[in-house]
Amino acid sequence: MSPSTLTREAVVAGLVGLVGADKVVTDPEELRRSSVDRFRKYEDICGVWTQPPPAAVVMATSTADVAAVLAFADAHGVNVVPRTGRSATEGGLETVVPDSVVLDGSGMKDVLSVDEVNMQVTVQCGVGLQELDDLLRVRGWTTGHSPQSKPLAQLGGLVATRSIGQLSTLYGGIEDMVVGLEVVFPDGTVSRIKNVPRRAAGPDIRHVVIGNEGALCFVTEVTVKIFPYRPENNRYLGWTLDSMAEGFAVLREVMAQGLRPSVARLYDGPDGAQHFSHFAEPLECTLVFVTEGHAAIADATATAIADIVAARGTCRPVDGAVIEAWFDRLNWGPEQVAAERVEIAETKSIGFTTEVSAGWSAIHDIYVEARFRILAEIEGIEMVGGHSSHSYVNGTNMYFVYYYNVGDCPPEEEITRFHTPINAIICEETLRFGGSIVHHHGVGKHRTAWIEDEHGSAWPMLARLKQAFDPNGIMNAGTIWPRPLG
């Protein structure tokens, strides 16, 4: 239940008084669609809404709007769900509390500064990543950030969900790119973290903000690093091989040797069949690398990777042009999302992903055991496979990809019958082998059941952040921190 004493009508009236009627959306259809994100895409496609619709969506156009709405909500116990690009996949945008307010920053689209001397760019939260990178590339720069959702995602949400991109092995995750931030806390306080290359003035307070998923504060402004854009120097490499264990060993050796390709990926047969069936046999795994940057570095890195692979003597090379063509089609924009909706409606076959991470000694066990259990325990499963797409010197991630057919299952039962049990298996097996239950999509509202086990004895540190920064509990209830906070 909502902790607010205000009626739904009073919430709307209060918001209109603060920001004006033109910024307050109360259209019933839009409110229903704003009650979910892509975690509940089947319900959305079927027009079945199981989450309580928000009282309103506020289309903020300034930090002042954000501060005013949050202060009002905090004073009256109204739950607020922050959002920007609406590309979330883990339920973080679900309005689980009745009469919530969705606070949308997608209208805050100003590029405030392109600082080519200090190699950083400052933007408002609603600036689209694709638009920003297009602007920078004309000048010879790039953010280096390229998640699959690049055509949809906006900077505020990327920071809030601790995003990572396809080029992470070279450029890092969003936490490695963020220089400074402006944020608004629940009581309306505006805080700015200044732009400096590094400092040792206490704990790194950027990390109170990065990855908070709108459950502590609202990100209104972001400064990120920029890098030279040299696509003409890109080198594309690929191999097929017989096992994931062998592929993990190659990835580990590449990272252990200190090499920095922009892309380092390993696909199993089932997942790879969606991308590489024109050259890989059904049971073959596929290794993919891209190197970039200064020509001498890109060439040397590609040569060193090829030497590592050749030393094993069991990997079969693939034409780099084929890998380049695959990579150019990776991102998902509005057209792909629309096509997926049609396909799901016609076939009742739904694809999802769950991404985890672990050390090199555990990742293969997690892959094997979770996949075995999903195939054995979930009725209607059509495919379960996966790939590793983000590697580090001490480990890698596993991006499980699975499809199931809902058949005649009612849309309102799809989550509990299929998606939640699959998530549970992956999280359970990951924790059993000492890994992390989430690598980059965020906890959302559907991995909170394992959040205390994830953090163990460090859980009180995370719990106290919520208590300190959102004492009235009005920020995105149920995201990261369970309801009630345990």
mmCIF file of N, CA, C and O in Angstrom, residues 36-47 332 340-341 344 350-353 404 414-415 419:
data_model
loop_
_atom_site.group_PDB
_atom_site.id
_atom_site.type_symbol
_atom_site.label_atom_id
_atom_site.label_comp_id
_atom_site.label_asym_id
_atom_site.label_seq_id
_atom_site.Cartn_x
_atom_site.Cartn_y
_atom_site.Cartn_z
ATOM 1 N N VAL A 36 5.244 -0.474 -16.118
ATOM 2 C CA VAL A 36 6.159 -1.601 -16.319
ATOM 3 C C VAL A 36 7.343 -1.173 -17.174
ATOM 4 O O VAL A 36 7.349 -0.097 -17.770
ATOM 5 N N ASP A 37 8.345 -2.064 -17.229
ATOM 6 C CA ASP A 37 9.408 -1.915 -18.226
ATOM 7 C C ASP A 37 9.495 -3.226 -19.009
ATOM 8 O O ASP A 37 8.550 -4.019 -19.015
ATOM 9 N N ARG A 38 10.632 -3.474 -19.660
ATOM 10 C CA ARG A 38 10.714 -4.622 -20.564
ATOM 11 C C ARG A 38 10.794 -5.972 -19.841
ATOM 12 O O ARG A 38 10.754 -7.011 -20.491
ATOM 13 N N PHE A 39 10.872 -5.977 -18.527
ATOM 14 C CA PHE A 39 10.791 -7.248 -17.800
ATOM 15 C C PHE A 39 9.421 -7.884 -18.006
ATOM 16 O O PHE A 39 9.294 -9.098 -18.069
ATOM 17 N N ARG A 40 8.394 -7.056 -18.108
ATOM 18 C CA ARG A 40 7.026 -7.541 -18.298
ATOM 19 C C ARG A 40 6.552 -7.274 -19.730
ATOM 20 O O ARG A 40 5.406 -6.884 -19.963
ATOM 21 N N LYS A 41 7.422 -7.516 -20.689
ATOM 22 C CA LYS A 41 7.071 -7.168 -22.071
ATOM 23 C C LYS A 41 5.907 -8.011 -22.604
ATOM 24 O O LYS A 41 5.146 -7.533 -23.463
ATOM 25 N N TYR A 42 5.737 -9.249 -22.123
ATOM 26 C CA TYR A 42 4.620 -10.056 -22.615
ATOM 27 C C TYR A 42 3.289 -9.493 -22.118
ATOM 28 O O TYR A 42 2.316 -9.415 -22.882
ATOM 29 N N GLU A 43 3.228 -9.095 -20.863
ATOM 30 C CA GLU A 43 2.024 -8.440 -20.354
ATOM 31 C C GLU A 43 1.721 -7.191 -21.177
ATOM 32 O O GLU A 43 0.568 -6.939 -21.563
ATOM 33 N N ASP A 44 2.750 -6.404 -21.447
ATOM 34 C CA ASP A 44 2.597 -5.169 -22.215
ATOM 35 C C ASP A 44 2.049 -5.472 -23.613
ATOM 36 O O ASP A 44 1.108 -4.828 -24.089
ATOM 37 N N ILE A 45 2.647 -6.463 -24.290
ATOM 38 C CA ILE A 45 2.213 -6.827 -25.638
ATOM 39 C C ILE A 45 0.752 -7.268 -25.638
ATOM 40 O O ILE A 45 -0.011 -6.947 -26.559
ATOM 41 N N CYS A 46 0.346 -7.986 -24.594
ATOM 42 C CA CYS A 46 -1.023 -8.498 -24.503
ATOM 43 C C CYS A 46 -2.009 -7.470 -23.945
ATOM 44 O O CYS A 46 -3.224 -7.735 -23.918
ATOM 45 N N GLY A 47 -1.510 -6.331 -23.495
ATOM 46 C CA GLY A 47 -2.390 -5.327 -22.917
ATOM 47 C C GLY A 47 -2.977 -5.731 -21.583
ATOM 48 O O GLY A 47 -4.095 -5.339 -21.226
ATOM 49 N N TRP A 332 20.200 -2.614 -30.718
ATOM 50 C CA TRP A 332 18.749 -2.680 -30.845
ATOM 51 C C TRP A 332 18.152 -1.292 -30.701
ATOM 52 O O TRP A 332 18.350 -0.620 -29.689
ATOM 53 N N GLU A 340 10.233 -7.393 -32.493
ATOM 54 C CA GLU A 340 10.171 -8.425 -31.461
ATOM 55 C C GLU A 340 8.757 -8.544 -30.904
ATOM 56 O O GLU A 340 8.269 -9.660 -30.663
ATOM 57 N N ARG A 341 8.082 -7.430 -30.714
ATOM 58 C CA ARG A 341 6.720 -7.463 -30.188
ATOM 59 C C ARG A 341 5.792 -8.255 -31.120
ATOM 60 O O ARG A 341 4.975 -9.056 -30.672
ATOM 61 N N ILE A 344 6.681 -12.036 -30.860
ATOM 62 C CA ILE A 344 6.189 -12.650 -29.625
ATOM 63 C C ILE A 344 4.678 -12.870 -29.701
ATOM 64 O O ILE A 344 4.168 -13.929 -29.320
ATOM 65 N N ILE A 350 9.228 -16.271 -26.140
ATOM 66 C CA ILE A 350 9.763 -15.065 -25.509
ATOM 67 C C ILE A 350 11.225 -15.282 -25.138
ATOM 68 O O ILE A 350 11.572 -16.295 -24.518
ATOM 69 N N GLY A 351 12.066 -14.331 -25.500
ATOM 70 C CA GLY A 351 13.477 -14.401 -25.148
ATOM 71 C C GLY A 351 13.840 -13.392 -24.078
ATOM 72 O O GLY A 351 13.366 -12.254 -24.103
ATOM 73 N N PHE A 352 14.664 -13.820 -23.128
ATOM 74 C CA PHE A 352 15.148 -12.944 -22.068
ATOM 75 C C PHE A 352 16.621 -13.245 -21.809
ATOM 76 O O PHE A 352 17.166 -14.239 -22.310
ATOM 77 N N THR A 353 17.229 -12.415 -20.999
ATOM 78 C CA THR A 353 18.619 -12.632 -20.591
ATOM 79 C C THR A 353 18.759 -12.400 -19.091
ATOM 80 O O THR A 353 17.995 -11.644 -18.488
ATOM 81 N N TYR A 404 11.517 -19.285 -24.032
ATOM 82 C CA TYR A 404 10.503 -20.246 -23.626
ATOM 83 C C TYR A 404 9.202 -19.921 -24.351
ATOM 84 O O TYR A 404 8.962 -18.778 -24.758
ATOM 85 N N GLU A 414 2.742 -15.413 -16.694
ATOM 86 C CA GLU A 414 3.998 -15.702 -17.398
ATOM 87 C C GLU A 414 5.227 -15.475 -16.519
ATOM 88 O O GLU A 414 6.160 -16.286 -16.513
ATOM 89 N N ILE A 415 5.255 -14.398 -15.756
ATOM 90 C CA ILE A 415 6.427 -14.076 -14.935
ATOM 91 C C ILE A 415 6.666 -15.151 -13.888
ATOM 92 O O ILE A 415 7.790 -15.663 -13.739
ATOM 93 N N HIS A 419 9.692 -16.778 -16.031
ATOM 94 C CA HIS A 419 10.833 -15.874 -15.880
ATOM 95 C C HIS A 419 11.443 -15.925 -14.483
ATOM 96 O O HIS A 419 12.659 -16.021 -14.318
#
